[in-house]
Amino acid sequence: MNTSGHAATDVRDDAPGLHLAPFRGLRYVPERVGSLAAVTSPPYDVVVRPDGLIHLESADPHNIVRLILPQAITAGTRHRKAAVTLDRWLADGVLAPDPEPALYVYEQHGDGILQRGVIGALELSSPDEGIVLPHEDVMPHVVEDRAALMRTTAANLEPLLLTYVGAEEDGADAVIERTVLREPLLCTTTEDGFQHRLWSITDPTELATITRELARHQALIADGHHRWATYLRLREEHVVPGPWNHGLVLLVDTARYPLRVRAIHRLLNRLPVTDALAAIGDSFRVRRIDQPLPAALDLLAATAAEGNAFLLAGDGAFHLLDRPDPALLDRTIRTDRPQAWRTLDATVLHSALLENVWHVPDAPEDISYIHDAGAAVDQAERRGGTAVLMHPVREAVVRDLARQGVTMPRKSTSFGPKPATGLVLRSLALD
């Protein structure tokens, strides 16, 4: 745990900050499911492979993936299926609301990481208010799909991951640390080896302390840009103040509990590696690497301090691209953005390579976004496409750009560990 980073806080003395409200969480009734671990899932956009979806569906008939990724022929049918399933689980006692509104302390522990934060219903704000800072663009078709699902189920099915930088004297931290000494509401270990624990906070004094402290801060969206955009869209549809003015989030103080930031890789479904390499010409230095994936990723990581670099895969080998032609960058990268944005790998990939060298449109049928490097390589080899493996971006760079109101290319970062989906849900009908 890092407690040395409290100097650079995001305290807001001149404007409203975060307003986190208690809510009556919907939670699985342990006696009605095989195990709590068997009904959880990663966030919907991490479950990208059909075998992963099938694995989760077969883990337990009540796995949360049946709500966040319902399967049917049409979108409308999928969303109605999720709503019917949610209603049935409530009627059957598979899910049940907690007796009173609460904020929830959530802890994840595994792989050398201890992360704690608070789950609640956050009052929504637009980006120009500077309270919740997005750092990535969103894809309209994904927002439309998530909005239809939330609209039909009238529920927030999984929390967004937001970060803030707390102050050393933050009372919210003290409440969290006292809370984790109590017996948790639930404790389970998922198949990735992470232990998850959840506590509720209902004491008015402790709730007031958290509310008061968070109101001094702004937050960065670490994971969930599409769901945040969905929250804002649905708020516009419900102009009368009410439950649609809030959205389910997990807030983590990264001065105390730093997150890991990993890359999100690209799969170019219609571009074979041979064509990609042929089009590059002298635009980048290209080196073939006949080594296993871990060694190739190590070589990619070694270039991080030297400038933009990418690892191409899909033909049974790896190809390291680095040292881009300065003339190409001058010609293709926007000059009206900060230098930190202009030198991002994602900026160079999308502006220089995808748009100008490879002419690949940023459309779902052309580009898939995959968190796991091995999965990206496997799918590229199966489909005859090209996997583009990326460097991660430091959180400080992300936050600095977000504060300047500059968004990064979509799917530029993967913050983690992400909250497990299925531990606590929010029904808007209960608020």
CSV table of C-alpha atoms in Angstrom, one decimal:
chain,number,residue,atom,x,y,z
A,1,MET,CA,0.0,0.0,0.0
A,2,ASN,CA,1.4,3.4,-1.0
A,3,THR,CA,0.7,6.2,1.5
A,4,SER,CA,3.4,8.5,0.2
A,5,GLY,CA,1.5,10.1,-2.6
A,6,HIS,CA,-0.9,12.4,-0.7
A,7,ALA,CA,0.9,15.6,-1.6
A,8,ALA,CA,-0.6,15.8,-5.1
A,9,THR,CA,-4.3,15.8,-4.2
A,10,ASP,CA,-7.3,16.7,-6.3
A,11,VAL,CA,-9.1,18.8,-3.6
A,12,ARG,CA,-11.5,21.3,-5.1
A,13,ASP,CA,-11.8,24.5,-3.0
A,14,ASP,CA,-13.5,26.5,-5.7
A,15,ALA,CA,-16.3,24.2,-7.0
A,16,PRO,CA,-18.7,21.5,-6.1
A,17,GLY,CA,-17.2,18.0,-5.9
A,18,LEU,CA,-18.4,14.4,-5.7
A,19,HIS,CA,-21.8,13.6,-4.1
A,20,LEU,CA,-22.0,9.9,-3.3
A,21,ALA,CA,-25.4,8.7,-2.0
A,22,PRO,CA,-26.3,5.5,-0.1
A,23,PHE,CA,-28.6,3.1,-1.9
A,24,ARG,CA,-30.3,-0.2,-1.2
A,25,GLY,CA,-28.0,-2.7,-2.8
A,26,LEU,CA,-29.3,-5.7,-4.6
A,27,ARG,CA,-27.2,-8.8,-3.7
A,28,TYR,CA,-27.3,-12.5,-4.4
A,29,VAL,CA,-28.7,-14.6,-1.6
A,30,PRO,CA,-25.9,-17.1,-0.9
A,31,GLU,CA,-28.3,-20.0,-0.2
A,32,ARG,CA,-29.9,-19.7,-3.7
A,33,VAL,CA,-26.7,-19.9,-5.8
A,34,GLY,CA,-23.9,-22.4,-6.1
A,35,SER,CA,-21.3,-19.9,-4.8
A,36,LEU,CA,-20.8,-16.1,-4.9
A,37,ALA,CA,-17.7,-16.6,-7.0
A,38,ALA,CA,-19.7,-18.6,-9.6
A,39,VAL,CA,-22.2,-15.8,-10.2
A,40,THR,CA,-19.7,-13.0,-10.7
A,41,SER,CA,-18.2,-11.8,-13.9
A,42,PRO,CA,-15.6,-9.4,-15.2
A,43,PRO,CA,-17.1,-6.1,-16.6
A,44,TYR,CA,-19.1,-6.7,-19.8
A,45,ASP,CA,-16.5,-5.3,-22.1
A,46,VAL,CA,-13.8,-7.6,-20.8
A,47,VAL,CA,-15.9,-10.7,-21.6
A,48,VAL,CA,-15.0,-10.5,-25.3
A,49,ARG,CA,-14.5,-14.2,-26.3
A,50,PRO,CA,-17.4,-16.5,-26.9
A,51,ASP,CA,-15.7,-19.3,-24.9
A,52,GLY,CA,-15.5,-16.8,-22.0
A,53,LEU,CA,-19.2,-16.1,-22.2
A,54,ILE,CA,-20.1,-19.8,-22.3
A,55,HIS,CA,-17.8,-20.5,-19.4
A,56,LEU,CA,-19.5,-17.9,-17.3
A,57,GLU,CA,-23.0,-19.0,-18.3
A,58,SER,CA,-22.2,-22.6,-17.4
A,59,ALA,CA,-20.5,-21.6,-14.0
A,60,ASP,CA,-24.0,-21.1,-12.5
A,61,PRO,CA,-27.5,-20.7,-14.0
A,62,HIS,CA,-27.7,-17.3,-12.2
A,63,ASN,CA,-24.3,-15.9,-13.3
A,64,ILE,CA,-24.6,-12.1,-13.7
A,65,VAL,CA,-23.4,-12.4,-17.3
A,66,ARG,CA,-27.0,-13.4,-18.2
A,67,LEU,CA,-28.0,-9.8,-17.2
A,68,ILE,CA,-25.0,-7.8,-18.5
A,69,LEU,CA,-24.6,-9.8,-21.8
A,70,PRO,CA,-28.0,-11.5,-22.5
A,71,GLN,CA,-28.0,-13.7,-25.6
A,72,ALA,CA,-30.7,-13.4,-28.3
A,73,ILE,CA,-31.0,-12.7,-32.0
A,74,THR,CA,-32.0,-9.0,-31.8
A,75,ALA,CA,-30.9,-6.2,-29.5
A,76,GLY,CA,-34.4,-5.5,-28.3
A,77,THR,CA,-35.0,-9.2,-27.5
A,78,ARG,CA,-31.7,-9.3,-25.6
A,79,HIS,CA,-32.6,-6.4,-23.4
A,80,ARG,CA,-36.1,-7.7,-22.7
A,81,LYS,CA,-34.6,-11.0,-21.8
A,82,ALA,CA,-32.3,-9.4,-19.3
A,83,ALA,CA,-35.2,-7.5,-17.7
A,84,VAL,CA,-37.4,-10.7,-17.5
A,85,THR,CA,-34.5,-12.6,-16.0
A,86,LEU,CA,-33.8,-9.8,-13.4
A,87,ASP,CA,-37.5,-9.8,-12.4
A,88,ARG,CA,-37.6,-13.6,-12.1
A,89,TRP,CA,-34.5,-13.7,-9.9
A,90,LEU,CA,-36.0,-11.1,-7.6
A,91,ALA,CA,-39.3,-12.9,-7.4
A,92,ASP,CA,-37.5,-16.2,-6.7
A,93,GLY,CA,-35.3,-14.7,-4.0
A,94,VAL,CA,-32.1,-15.2,-5.9
A,95,LEU,CA,-31.4,-11.5,-5.6
A,96,ALA,CA,-32.7,-9.5,-2.7
A,97,PRO,CA,-32.4,-5.8,-1.6
A,98,ASP,CA,-30.6,-4.9,1.5
A,99,PRO,CA,-32.9,-3.6,4.3
A,100,GLU,CA,-31.7,0.0,4.3
A,101,PRO,CA,-29.6,2.4,2.1
A,102,ALA,CA,-25.9,2.0,2.5
A,103,LEU,CA,-22.5,2.9,1.1
A,104,TYR,CA,-20.4,-0.2,0.6
A,105,VAL,CA,-16.7,-0.7,1.3
A,106,TYR,CA,-15.3,-3.0,-1.3
A,107,GLU,CA,-11.9,-4.8,-1.0
A,108,GLN,CA,-10.0,-6.8,-3.6
A,109,HIS,CA,-6.8,-8.6,-2.6
A,110,GLY,CA,-4.6,-10.7,-4.9
A,111,ASP,CA,-1.6,-10.8,-7.2
A,112,GLY,CA,0.3,-8.5,-4.9
A,113,ILE,CA,-2.5,-5.9,-4.9
A,114,LEU,CA,-4.7,-4.6,-2.1
A,115,GLN,CA,-7.4,-2.3,-3.2
A,116,ARG,CA,-10.2,-0.7,-1.2
A,117,GLY,CA,-12.8,1.8,-2.2
A,118,VAL,CA,-16.4,2.9,-1.7
A,119,ILE,CA,-19.4,1.9,-3.8
A,120,GLY,CA,-22.4,4.2,-4.0
A,121,ALA,CA,-24.8,6.1,-6.2
A,122,LEU,CA,-22.9,9.1,-7.6
A,123,GLU,CA,-24.7,12.3,-8.6
A,124,LEU,CA,-24.1,12.7,-12.3
A,125,SER,CA,-22.3,15.7,-13.8
A,126,SER,CA,-21.3,16.8,-17.3
A,127,PRO,CA,-17.7,16.9,-18.3
A,128,ASP,CA,-17.6,20.7,-18.4
A,129,GLU,CA,-18.4,20.8,-14.7
A,130,GLY,CA,-15.0,19.3,-14.0
A,131,ILE,CA,-16.2,16.9,-11.3
A,132,VAL,CA,-15.9,13.6,-13.1
A,133,LEU,CA,-13.2,13.6,-15.7
A,134,PRO,CA,-13.4,11.3,-18.8
A,135,HIS,CA,-10.2,10.6,-20.6
A,136,GLU,CA,-11.3,8.6,-23.6
A,137,ASP,CA,-13.8,9.0,-26.4
A,138,VAL,CA,-16.7,6.6,-26.6
A,139,MET,CA,-18.3,4.6,-29.4
A,140,PRO,CA,-21.9,5.7,-30.0
A,141,HIS,CA,-23.2,2.2,-30.8
A,142,VAL,CA,-21.9,0.8,-27.5
A,143,VAL,CA,-23.6,3.7,-25.6
A,144,GLU,CA,-26.8,3.0,-27.4
A,145,ASP,CA,-26.7,-0.7,-26.5
A,146,ARG,CA,-25.9,0.0,-22.8
A,147,ALA,CA,-28.6,2.7,-22.6
A,148,ALA,CA,-31.2,0.3,-24.0
A,149,LEU,CA,-30.2,-2.4,-21.5
A,150,MET,CA,-30.3,0.0,-18.5
A,151,ARG,CA,-33.5,1.6,-19.7
A,152,THR,CA,-35.2,-1.8,-20.0
A,153,THR,CA,-33.9,-3.3,-16.8
A,154,ALA,CA,-34.2,0.0,-14.8
A,155,ALA,CA,-31.0,-1.1,-13.1
A,156,ASN,CA,-27.3,-0.3,-12.8
A,157,LEU,CA,-25.9,-3.8,-13.1
A,158,GLU,CA,-22.2,-3.1,-12.5
A,159,PRO,CA,-20.2,-0.2,-11.0
A,160,LEU,CA,-17.9,2.0,-12.9
A,161,LEU,CA,-14.3,2.4,-11.5
A,162,LEU,CA,-13.5,6.0,-10.6
A,163,THR,CA,-10.3,7.2,-8.9
A,164,TYR,CA,-9.5,10.3,-6.8
A,165,VAL,CA,-6.4,11.5,-5.1
A,166,GLY,CA,-7.2,11.8,-1.4
A,167,ALA,CA,-5.5,14.1,1.2
A,168,GLU,CA,-3.5,12.6,4.1
A,169,GLU,CA,-6.1,13.7,6.6
A,170,ASP,CA,-9.0,12.3,4.6
A,171,GLY,CA,-11.7,11.1,7.0
A,172,ALA,CA,-13.1,8.8,4.3
A,173,ASP,CA,-10.0,6.7,4.5
A,174,ALA,CA,-10.4,6.4,8.3
A,175,VAL,CA,-13.9,5.2,7.9
A,176,ILE,CA,-12.8,2.6,5.4
A,177,GLU,CA,-10.0,1.4,7.6
A,178,ARG,CA,-12.4,1.0,10.6
A,179,THR,CA,-15.0,-0.7,8.5
A,180,VAL,CA,-12.7,-3.5,7.2
A,181,LEU,CA,-12.1,-4.6,10.8
A,182,ARG,CA,-15.7,-5.7,11.0
A,183,GLU,CA,-17.2,-8.9,9.7
A,184,PRO,CA,-18.0,-8.5,6.0
A,185,LEU,CA,-21.3,-9.0,4.3
A,186,LEU,CA,-19.6,-11.4,1.9
A,187,CYS,CA,-16.3,-12.9,1.2
A,188,THR,CA,-15.4,-14.9,-1.9
A,189,THR,CA,-12.4,-15.8,-4.1
A,190,THR,CA,-12.9,-15.7,-7.8
A,191,GLU,CA,-11.0,-18.1,-10.2
A,192,ASP,CA,-8.4,-15.4,-10.9
A,193,GLY,CA,-7.2,-15.8,-7.3
A,194,PHE,CA,-8.6,-12.4,-6.1
A,195,GLN,CA,-10.4,-12.3,-2.8
A,196,HIS,CA,-13.4,-10.0,-2.7
A,197,ARG,CA,-15.0,-8.6,0.5
A,198,LEU,CA,-17.9,-6.3,0.9
A,199,TRP,CA,-19.2,-4.3,4.0
A,200,SER,CA,-22.1,-1.9,4.3
A,201,ILE,CA,-21.9,1.5,6.0
A,202,THR,CA,-25.2,2.7,7.4
A,203,ASP,CA,-24.1,4.7,10.5
A,204,PRO,CA,-25.2,8.4,9.8
A,205,THR,CA,-22.0,9.8,11.3
A,206,GLU,CA,-19.8,7.7,9.1
A,207,LEU,CA,-21.9,8.3,6.0
A,208,ALA,CA,-21.7,12.1,6.7
A,209,THR,CA,-17.9,11.8,7.0
A,210,ILE,CA,-17.5,10.1,3.6
A,211,THR,CA,-19.9,12.5,2.0
A,212,ARG,CA,-18.2,15.5,3.4
A,213,GLU,CA,-14.7,14.4,2.3
A,214,LEU,CA,-15.7,13.3,-1.2
A,215,ALA,CA,-17.4,16.6,-1.8
A,216,ARG,CA,-13.9,18.1,-1.8
A,217,HIS,CA,-12.6,16.0,-4.7
A,218,GLN,CA,-12.9,15.4,-8.4
A,219,ALA,CA,-12.7,11.9,-10.0
A,220,LEU,CA,-11.1,10.3,-13.0
A,221,ILE,CA,-13.0,7.7,-14.9
A,222,ALA,CA,-10.6,4.7,-14.8
A,223,ASP,CA,-13.0,2.1,-16.3
A,224,GLY,CA,-16.5,2.6,-17.6
A,225,HIS,CA,-16.5,5.6,-20.1
A,226,HIS,CA,-19.4,4.0,-22.1
A,227,ARG,CA,-21.5,3.4,-19.0
A,228,TRP,CA,-20.9,6.9,-17.7
A,229,ALA,CA,-22.0,8.3,-21.1
A,230,THR,CA,-25.0,6.0,-20.8
A,231,TYR,CA,-25.8,7.4,-17.4
A,232,LEU,CA,-25.7,11.0,-18.8
A,233,ARG,CA,-27.9,10.0,-21.8
A,234,LEU,CA,-30.5,8.4,-19.5
A,235,ARG,CA,-30.4,11.4,-17.2
A,236,GLU,CA,-31.4,13.6,-20.2
A,237,GLU,CA,-34.4,11.4,-20.8
A,238,HIS,CA,-35.6,11.7,-17.3
A,239,VAL,CA,-35.7,15.5,-16.6
A,240,VAL,CA,-37.5,15.2,-13.3
A,241,PRO,CA,-35.0,14.8,-10.4
A,242,GLY,CA,-34.9,11.2,-9.3
A,243,PRO,CA,-32.9,7.9,-9.4
A,244,TRP,CA,-31.7,8.5,-13.0
A,245,ASN,CA,-29.7,11.5,-11.7
A,246,HIS,CA,-27.3,9.0,-10.1
A,247,GLY,CA,-25.1,6.1,-11.3
A,248,LEU,CA,-23.5,3.2,-9.6
A,249,VAL,CA,-19.7,3.7,-9.1
A,250,LEU,CA,-16.7,2.4,-7.1
A,251,LEU,CA,-14.5,5.2,-5.9
A,252,VAL,CA,-10.8,4.4,-5.1
A,253,ASP,CA,-8.3,6.7,-3.6
A,254,THR,CA,-5.2,6.0,-5.7
A,255,ALA,CA,-2.9,8.0,-3.4
A,256,ARG,CA,-3.6,5.2,-0.9
A,257,TYR,CA,-4.4,2.3,-3.2
A,258,PRO,CA,-2.7,2.7,-6.6
A,259,LEU,CA,-4.2,0.9,-9.5
A,260,ARG,CA,-2.4,-0.9,-12.2
A,261,VAL,CA,-2.6,0.6,-15.7
A,262,ARG,CA,-2.4,-1.9,-18.6
A,263,ALA,CA,-2.7,-1.5,-22.3
A,264,ILE,CA,-5.8,-2.4,-24.4
A,265,HIS,CA,-4.6,-4.1,-27.6
A,266,ARG,CA,-6.1,-3.8,-31.1
A,267,LEU,CA,-7.2,-6.6,-33.4
A,268,LEU,CA,-7.4,-5.5,-37.1
A,269,ASN,CA,-9.8,-8.1,-38.4
A,270,ARG,CA,-9.5,-7.4,-42.1
A,271,LEU,CA,-5.8,-6.6,-42.4
A,272,PRO,CA,-3.3,-9.5,-42.7
A,273,VAL,CA,0.1,-9.0,-41.2
A,274,THR,CA,1.8,-9.3,-44.6
A,275,ASP,CA,-0.3,-6.4,-45.9
A,276,ALA,CA,0.3,-4.3,-42.8
A,277,LEU,CA,4.1,-4.7,-43.0
A,278,ALA,CA,4.1,-4.0,-46.8
A,279,ALA,CA,2.3,-0.7,-46.3
A,280,ILE,CA,4.6,0.5,-43.5
A,281,GLY,CA,7.6,0.8,-45.8
A,282,ASP,CA,10.1,3.3,-44.2
A,283,SER,CA,7.5,4.8,-41.9
A,284,PHE,CA,8.8,2.8,-38.9
A,285,ARG,CA,11.8,0.6,-38.2
A,286,VAL,CA,10.6,-3.0,-38.3
A,287,ARG,CA,12.3,-6.0,-36.6
A,288,ARG,CA,11.1,-9.6,-36.7
A,289,ILE,CA,11.1,-11.4,-33.4
A,290,ASP,CA,11.0,-15.2,-33.4
A,291,GLN,CA,10.5,-15.6,-29.7
A,292,PRO,CA,7.5,-16.5,-27.4
A,293,LEU,CA,5.0,-13.9,-26.5
A,294,PRO,CA,6.4,-13.1,-23.0
A,295,ALA,CA,9.9,-12.4,-24.5
A,296,ALA,CA,8.3,-10.3,-27.3
A,297,LEU,CA,6.4,-8.2,-24.8
A,298,ASP,CA,9.5,-7.7,-22.7
A,299,LEU,CA,11.2,-6.3,-25.8
A,300,LEU,CA,8.2,-4.0,-26.4
A,301,ALA,CA,8.4,-2.8,-22.8
A,302,ALA,CA,12.1,-2.1,-23.2
A,303,THR,CA,11.3,0.5,-25.9
A,304,ALA,CA,8.8,2.5,-23.6
A,305,ALA,CA,11.3,5.2,-22.8
A,306,GLU,CA,12.5,5.6,-26.3
A,307,GLY,CA,9.3,6.7,-28.1
A,308,ASN,CA,6.4,5.1,-29.9
A,309,ALA,CA,6.5,1.4,-30.5
A,310,PHE,CA,4.1,-1.4,-31.3
A,311,LEU,CA,4.2,-5.2,-31.6
A,312,LEU,CA,2.4,-6.8,-34.6
A,313,ALA,CA,1.3,-10.4,-34.5
A,314,GLY,CA,-0.9,-12.8,-36.4
A,315,ASP,CA,1.5,-14.7,-38.8
A,316,GLY,CA,3.2,-16.9,-36.2
A,317,ALA,CA,5.9,-14.3,-35.5
A,318,PHE,CA,6.2,-10.9,-33.8
A,319,HIS,CA,7.2,-7.7,-35.5
A,320,LEU,CA,8.5,-4.8,-33.4
A,321,LEU,CA,7.7,-1.4,-34.9
A,322,ASP,CA,9.6,1.6,-33.5
A,323,ARG,CA,11.4,4.8,-34.5
A,324,PRO,CA,8.5,6.3,-36.5
A,325,ASP,CA,9.4,8.7,-39.3
A,326,PRO,CA,9.2,12.3,-37.9
A,327,ALA,CA,7.8,13.5,-41.2
A,328,LEU,CA,4.9,11.0,-40.9
A,329,LEU,CA,4.1,12.2,-37.4
A,330,ASP,CA,4.3,15.9,-38.5
A,331,ARG,CA,2.0,15.2,-41.3
A,332,THR,CA,-0.6,13.1,-39.5
A,333,ILE,CA,-0.7,14.2,-35.8
A,334,ARG,CA,-2.9,17.2,-34.8
A,335,THR,CA,-0.9,20.2,-33.6
A,336,ASP,CA,-3.7,21.7,-31.5
A,337,ARG,CA,-3.3,19.3,-28.6
A,338,PRO,CA,-0.7,19.1,-25.8
A,339,GLN,CA,2.6,17.4,-26.4
A,340,ALA,CA,1.6,14.6,-24.0
A,341,TRP,CA,-1.4,13.8,-26.2
A,342,ARG,CA,0.6,14.0,-29.5
A,343,THR,CA,3.2,11.5,-28.3
A,344,LEU,CA,0.7,8.9,-27.0
A,345,ASP,CA,1.1,5.5,-28.6
A,346,ALA,CA,-2.7,5.4,-29.2
A,347,THR,CA,-2.6,8.8,-30.9
A,348,VAL,CA,0.2,7.7,-33.2
A,349,LEU,CA,-1.5,4.4,-33.9
A,350,HIS,CA,-4.8,5.8,-34.8
A,351,SER,CA,-3.7,9.0,-36.5
A,352,ALA,CA,-0.6,7.9,-38.3
A,353,LEU,CA,-1.0,4.1,-38.9
A,354,LEU,CA,-4.7,3.3,-38.9
A,355,GLU,CA,-5.9,6.4,-40.7
A,356,ASN,CA,-3.0,7.2,-43.0
A,357,VAL,CA,-0.8,4.1,-43.6
A,358,TRP,CA,-3.3,1.2,-43.3
A,359,HIS,CA,-6.5,3.1,-44.0
A,360,VAL,CA,-8.4,1.0,-41.5
A,361,PRO,CA,-11.7,2.6,-40.3
A,362,ASP,CA,-12.4,2.7,-36.6
A,363,ALA,CA,-15.5,0.5,-36.9
A,364,PRO,CA,-16.5,-2.7,-35.0
A,365,GLU,CA,-16.1,-4.9,-38.0
A,366,ASP,CA,-12.6,-3.6,-38.6
A,367,ILE,CA,-11.1,-3.1,-35.1
A,368,SER,CA,-11.7,-5.2,-32.0
A,369,TYR,CA,-10.4,-4.0,-28.6
A,370,ILE,CA,-8.9,-6.8,-26.5
A,371,HIS,CA,-7.4,-6.5,-23.0
A,372,ASP,CA,-5.4,-9.8,-23.0
A,373,ALA,CA,-2.4,-9.9,-25.3
A,374,GLY,CA,-2.5,-13.7,-25.7
A,375,ALA,CA,-6.2,-13.5,-26.7
A,376,ALA,CA,-5.4,-10.8,-29.3
A,377,VAL,CA,-2.6,-12.9,-30.8
A,378,ASP,CA,-4.7,-16.1,-30.9
A,379,GLN,CA,-7.6,-14.3,-32.6
A,380,ALA,CA,-5.4,-12.6,-35.1
A,381,GLU,CA,-3.9,-16.0,-36.1
A,382,ARG,CA,-7.3,-17.6,-36.3
A,383,ARG,CA,-8.8,-14.8,-38.4
A,384,GLY,CA,-5.8,-14.0,-40.6
A,385,GLY,CA,-5.8,-10.4,-39.1
A,386,THR,CA,-3.2,-8.3,-37.3
A,387,ALA,CA,-2.9,-7.9,-33.5
A,388,VAL,CA,-1.3,-4.6,-32.5
A,389,LEU,CA,0.1,-4.9,-29.0
A,390,MET,CA,0.5,-1.7,-27.0
A,391,HIS,CA,2.4,0.0,-24.2
A,392,PRO,CA,0.4,1.0,-21.1
A,393,VAL,CA,0.0,4.7,-20.2
A,394,ARG,CA,0.9,6.1,-16.7
A,395,GLU,CA,-2.1,7.3,-14.6
A,396,ALA,CA,-0.4,10.7,-14.0
A,397,VAL,CA,-0.4,11.3,-17.8
A,398,VAL,CA,-4.0,10.2,-18.1
A,399,ARG,CA,-5.2,12.5,-15.2
A,400,ASP,CA,-3.2,15.5,-16.4
A,401,LEU,CA,-4.7,15.3,-19.9
A,402,ALA,CA,-8.2,14.8,-18.4
A,403,ARG,CA,-7.8,17.9,-16.3
A,404,GLN,CA,-7.0,19.8,-19.5
A,405,GLY,CA,-10.2,18.5,-21.0
A,406,VAL,CA,-8.3,16.5,-23.6
A,407,THR,CA,-9.6,13.0,-24.4
A,408,MET,CA,-7.4,10.2,-25.4
A,409,PRO,CA,-8.2,7.8,-28.3
A,410,ARG,CA,-10.8,5.3,-27.2
A,411,LYS,CA,-9.7,2.2,-25.3
A,412,SER,CA,-6.3,3.7,-24.6
A,413,THR,CA,-6.0,2.4,-21.0
A,414,SER,CA,-7.1,-0.5,-18.8
A,415,PHE,CA,-7.1,0.3,-15.1
A,416,GLY,CA,-7.3,-2.5,-12.7
A,417,PRO,CA,-8.1,-4.5,-10.8
A,418,LYS,CA,-11.6,-3.9,-12.0
A,419,PRO,CA,-14.5,-4.5,-9.6
A,420,ALA,CA,-16.2,-7.9,-10.0
A,421,THR,CA,-19.6,-7.6,-11.5
A,422,GLY,CA,-22.4,-9.2,-9.5
A,423,LEU,CA,-21.4,-8.4,-5.9
A,424,VAL,CA,-23.8,-5.5,-5.6
A,425,LEU,CA,-26.4,-4.1,-8.1
A,426,ARG,CA,-28.6,-1.0,-8.0
A,427,SER,CA,-32.2,-1.1,-8.8
A,428,LEU,CA,-33.6,2.3,-9.7
A,429,ALA,CA,-37.0,1.2,-8.6
A,430,LEU,CA,-35.8,1.1,-5.0
A,431,ASP,CA,-34.3,4.6,-4.9
